[in-house]
Amino acid sequence: MDASPPAGASGGHQFVGRFFPCRGPRPGPPGRPVPSGPRPGPPVPARAGGGAGGTRRRRARGVCARLARAIAFVIRARWAPDAAATAAHYGSVSVATFAVGVNWLLARDIAFEPQATVFLAVMEVPAIMVGIVLARGIGRDTNWGVLLHETFLGKGVTLLLGGMAIGWIAGPEGLAPIKGLFYDLFKGVLALFLLEMGLIVSHHIGELRRNGLFLLAFGLLMPLLSGMLGLGCGMLLGLSVGGLTLLATLAASASYIAVPAAMRVAVPHANPALSLGVALGVTFPFNILVGIPLYHRIAVQLVGATP
């Protein structure tokens, strides 16, 4: 989840990034009632077991996020603070990658669970906390006030939770008057955001060259491994093909806005260009160009549905 732009990002980047937390299912044509559930498509099988099923879903999401963070930390263990910062980046999620995944599914009329947006908030905050604990441990000198404020009251988390609350209270009818701003302009705003990301990536290419092929291999293999974990957790949750694709996309993504901001405060000795360079320069374009279609194809094979 992304809260504030990294160093060197323009004000436009911060402005554009604020559009994504409120993104939800796209309403239908004017004059036609807007369904409150997921878009029309293959039915999502119901899960039996009420409370037990809910507990199993929460545990599955937690296990998925913890495994991704732990694996990233072990692979990068030869760098001390940088390993923890990288674990936080790859244990967190990217709202921009998620937005591209949502748009990819909508363009192909593939249904997905509307609660997929909640996964953003669920998978965002723990990664920052775990990354800081891995780097610094828990000591008397830990400034928990600043740490908790940056983690729970960051712009991205506040906007995401606020956007979901407003959407739940207003409902489809209440959001209809602002459809032109938040729905019709979504693709244009997303294009501007991706252009800004490209400019930021160009500033970190040098860091990738200096650290050799290891970062390149890590940036390509880590999202594949995390994406497979996301698909496995999605199967435990009983998600549809679209839901599996989005959860795998979230698990495979890496934060490059919220986590860098938190790491600068909590782990100042970590090299931000190292983690940010591989997250932006390798993992982000890989997920956009290759990852999302790949995760969808695997999800289709797992569910046995027709693509």
XYZ file of C-alpha atoms in Angstrom:
307
model
C 0.000 0.000 0.000
C 1.442 3.347 -0.909
C 1.304 6.383 1.263
C 3.757 9.107 0.302
C 6.064 9.455 -2.702
C 9.727 8.481 -2.495
C 12.479 11.025 -2.597
C 12.619 12.767 -5.928
C 9.002 12.155 -6.826
C 6.973 15.092 -8.018
C 3.850 16.539 -6.469
C 1.875 15.130 -9.381
C 2.961 11.649 -8.347
C 1.507 12.204 -4.880
C -1.703 13.659 -6.341
C -2.191 10.809 -8.806
C -1.470 8.180 -6.156
C -4.428 9.377 -4.110
C -6.913 8.227 -6.715
C -6.228 4.540 -6.230
C -7.385 3.817 -2.642
C -11.026 4.581 -3.494
C -11.030 2.353 -6.565
C -13.823 -0.217 -6.519
C -16.089 -2.142 -8.879
C -17.125 -0.058 -11.873
C -20.805 0.971 -11.996
C -22.996 0.104 -14.954
C -24.505 2.326 -17.664
C -26.709 5.287 -16.671
C -30.279 4.360 -15.812
C -29.416 0.794 -14.887
C -29.189 -0.191 -11.207
C -25.657 -0.774 -9.997
C -25.149 -4.079 -8.201
C -23.481 -3.882 -4.827
C -21.721 -7.221 -5.269
C -19.025 -8.350 -7.716
C -19.292 -7.837 -11.451
C -21.302 -10.391 -13.415
C -19.301 -13.460 -14.182
C -18.657 -16.991 -12.998
C -20.332 -17.594 -9.622
C -18.036 -17.698 -6.616
C -18.547 -20.904 -4.649
C -19.794 -20.392 -1.112
C -17.666 -21.498 1.766
C -19.218 -23.590 4.464
C -18.347 -23.230 8.091
C -19.303 -19.658 9.144
C -17.017 -18.593 11.982
C -14.475 -21.341 11.435
C -14.239 -20.393 7.758
C -13.635 -16.745 8.656
C -10.857 -17.725 11.064
C -9.291 -19.947 8.393
C -9.371 -17.086 5.870
C -7.684 -14.676 8.289
C -5.012 -17.223 9.106
C -4.382 -17.914 5.420
C -3.876 -14.207 4.670
C -1.534 -13.867 7.644
C 0.523 -16.919 6.691
C 0.858 -15.676 3.098
C 2.142 -12.254 4.185
C 4.527 -13.668 6.815
C 6.033 -16.226 4.448
C 6.714 -13.593 1.795
C 8.475 -11.343 4.308
C 10.513 -14.168 5.844
C 11.669 -15.541 2.487
C 12.716 -12.101 1.291
C 14.692 -11.566 4.489
C 16.493 -14.913 4.292
C 17.472 -14.464 0.635
C 18.836 -10.988 1.301
C 20.437 -11.880 4.668
C 23.946 -10.883 3.608
C 22.897 -7.215 3.919
C 21.832 -6.382 7.498
C 19.555 -3.293 7.459
C 19.102 -3.535 3.697
C 17.778 -7.099 4.060
C 15.125 -5.946 6.527
C 14.167 -3.022 4.289
C 13.855 -5.350 1.301
C 11.728 -7.757 3.343
C 9.410 -4.873 4.237
C 9.180 -3.767 0.593
C 8.321 -7.240 -0.685
C 6.140 -8.171 2.283
C 4.003 -5.115 1.644
C 1.779 -4.481 -1.369
C 1.561 -2.014 -4.237
C -1.740 -0.243 -4.767
C -0.657 0.791 -8.278
C 0.031 -2.814 -9.300
C -3.312 -3.769 -7.778
C -5.039 -1.001 -9.759
C -3.484 -2.276 -12.988
C -4.646 -5.792 -12.108
C -8.200 -4.569 -11.477
C -8.219 -2.706 -14.786
C -6.823 -5.792 -16.569
C -9.683 -7.919 -15.233
C -12.364 -5.305 -15.943
C -11.180 -4.936 -19.541
C -11.752 -8.674 -20.012
C -15.048 -8.824 -18.068
C -13.572 -11.183 -15.478
C -15.458 -11.146 -12.180
C -13.668 -10.786 -8.853
C -14.699 -10.464 -5.227
C -15.410 -6.840 -4.200
C -13.691 -7.393 -0.847
C -10.377 -7.756 -2.676
C -9.693 -4.096 -1.853
C -9.699 -4.998 1.841
C -6.670 -7.210 1.206
C -4.705 -4.012 0.567
C -5.181 -2.814 4.138
C -4.774 -6.283 5.654
C -1.468 -6.970 3.891
C 0.026 -3.475 4.178
C 0.550 -2.615 7.836
C 2.152 -5.860 9.159
C 4.965 -5.699 6.600
C 6.173 -2.324 7.865
C 6.154 -3.482 11.485
C 7.952 -6.759 10.766
C 10.584 -5.043 8.618
C 11.400 -2.597 11.403
C 11.614 -5.345 14.030
C 13.907 -7.402 11.761
C 16.247 -4.444 11.332
C 16.260 -2.964 14.823
C 14.715 -5.465 17.172
C 12.661 -4.261 20.115
C 14.696 -2.024 22.385
C 14.337 0.883 24.762
C 15.437 3.354 22.120
C 12.573 2.427 19.780
C 10.404 5.484 19.154
C 7.084 3.681 19.071
C 5.093 6.896 18.788
C 6.667 7.871 15.468
C 6.682 4.269 14.288
C 3.008 3.604 15.010
C 1.975 6.961 13.563
C 3.840 6.281 10.317
C 2.428 2.755 10.124
C -1.239 3.210 11.007
C -1.876 6.876 10.222
C -0.009 7.223 6.930
C -1.756 8.909 4.038
C -2.312 5.721 2.080
C -3.829 3.729 4.952
C -6.008 6.668 5.986
C -7.248 7.269 2.442
C -7.859 3.577 1.811
C -9.876 3.010 4.980
C -11.639 6.344 4.568
C -12.511 5.573 0.948
C -13.945 2.177 1.866
C -15.978 3.709 4.706
C -17.362 6.442 2.433
C -18.240 3.921 -0.266
C -19.975 1.644 2.244
C -21.995 4.504 3.748
C -22.911 6.197 0.454
C -23.644 3.060 -1.549
C -23.887 2.888 -5.358
C -26.589 5.568 -5.514
C -24.563 8.042 -3.484
C -21.458 7.507 -5.612
C -23.291 7.911 -8.924
C -22.886 11.753 -9.075
C -19.073 11.454 -8.866
C -18.799 8.575 -11.333
C -17.234 10.814 -13.958
C -14.384 11.818 -11.648
C -13.459 8.532 -9.994
C -14.471 5.968 -12.625
C -14.377 7.490 -16.101
C -11.007 9.191 -15.492
C -9.441 6.141 -13.887
C -7.565 4.886 -16.953
C -6.158 8.321 -17.729
C -4.985 8.863 -14.166
C -3.469 5.379 -14.135
C -1.547 6.155 -17.336
C -0.115 9.340 -15.791
C 0.852 7.428 -12.674
C 2.684 4.756 -14.669
C 4.547 7.419 -16.643
C 5.690 8.961 -13.366
C 6.792 5.519 -12.163
C 8.872 5.149 -15.313
C 10.701 8.387 -14.557
C 11.455 7.235 -11.027
C 12.687 3.854 -12.276
C 15.174 5.581 -14.580
C 16.762 7.253 -11.551
C 17.471 3.881 -9.901
C 18.878 1.917 -12.845
C 22.418 2.787 -11.764
C 21.875 1.104 -8.397
C 20.908 -2.118 -10.145
C 24.022 -2.012 -12.323
C 26.305 -1.524 -9.326
C 24.880 -4.519 -7.456
C 25.098 -6.993 -10.312
C 22.902 -9.850 -11.398
C 21.850 -10.901 -7.899
C 19.354 -8.056 -7.558
C 18.037 -8.739 -11.049
C 17.481 -12.416 -10.236
C 15.918 -11.546 -6.893
C 13.578 -8.995 -8.465
C 12.330 -11.590 -10.971
C 12.166 -14.700 -8.783
C 10.724 -13.164 -5.620
C 7.430 -12.022 -7.209
C 6.997 -15.448 -8.816
C 7.467 -17.176 -5.473
C 5.210 -14.722 -3.648
C 2.616 -14.966 -6.409
C 2.488 -18.745 -5.987
C 1.957 -18.251 -2.247
C -0.856 -15.838 -3.045
C -2.499 -18.361 -5.352
C -2.251 -21.043 -2.679
C -3.809 -18.784 -0.046
C -6.509 -17.792 -2.526
C -7.409 -21.438 -3.052
C -7.761 -21.850 0.721
C -10.039 -18.803 0.755
C -12.188 -20.232 -2.044
C -11.708 -17.247 -4.362
C -12.830 -17.086 -7.968
C -10.410 -16.850 -10.899
C -10.472 -13.054 -10.709
C -9.977 -13.073 -6.949
C -7.073 -15.505 -7.255
C -5.459 -13.276 -9.869
C -5.746 -10.177 -7.685
C -4.476 -11.885 -4.533
C -1.509 -13.316 -6.444
C -0.832 -9.862 -7.908
C -0.878 -8.307 -4.445
C 1.378 -11.007 -2.999
C 3.836 -10.614 -5.888
C 3.944 -6.822 -5.697
C 6.349 -4.712 -3.669
C 5.673 -1.374 -2.045
C 7.703 1.535 -3.384
C 5.972 4.501 -1.755
C 4.633 3.687 1.733
C 7.434 1.387 2.905
C 10.293 3.674 1.761
C 8.685 6.492 3.755
C 8.441 4.318 6.873
C 11.947 2.882 6.454
C 13.484 6.347 6.229
C 12.088 7.094 9.682
C 12.605 3.736 11.384
C 15.703 2.288 9.633
C 17.777 5.294 8.516
C 20.914 3.161 7.990
C 19.313 1.141 5.203
C 20.125 2.112 1.640
C 16.748 3.140 0.148
C 18.046 3.060 -3.414
C 18.901 -0.627 -3.101
C 15.442 -1.897 -2.162
C 13.584 0.754 -4.118
C 15.723 0.198 -7.197
C 14.907 -3.497 -7.503
C 11.248 -3.008 -6.533
C 10.693 -0.268 -9.099
C 13.195 -1.198 -11.779
C 12.588 -4.954 -11.944
C 9.574 -6.225 -10.003
C 7.096 -3.499 -10.926
C 7.478 -3.733 -14.740
C 7.714 -7.536 -14.530
C 4.362 -7.768 -12.749
C 2.719 -5.322 -15.156
C 3.983 -6.933 -18.365
C 4.286 -10.610 -17.456
C 3.063 -11.307 -13.939
C -0.643 -10.441 -14.086
C -1.379 -12.494 -17.254
C 0.712 -15.351 -15.851
C -1.100 -15.385 -12.499
C -4.443 -15.373 -14.295
C -3.455 -18.287 -16.512
C -2.353 -20.316 -13.488
C -5.552 -19.372 -11.629
C -7.615 -20.660 -14.554
C -5.735 -23.958 -14.435
C -6.203 -24.260 -10.665
C -9.930 -23.567 -10.741
C -10.513 -25.456 -13.973
C -12.505 -22.595 -15.495
C -12.618 -21.352 -19.060
C -10.371 -18.263 -19.582
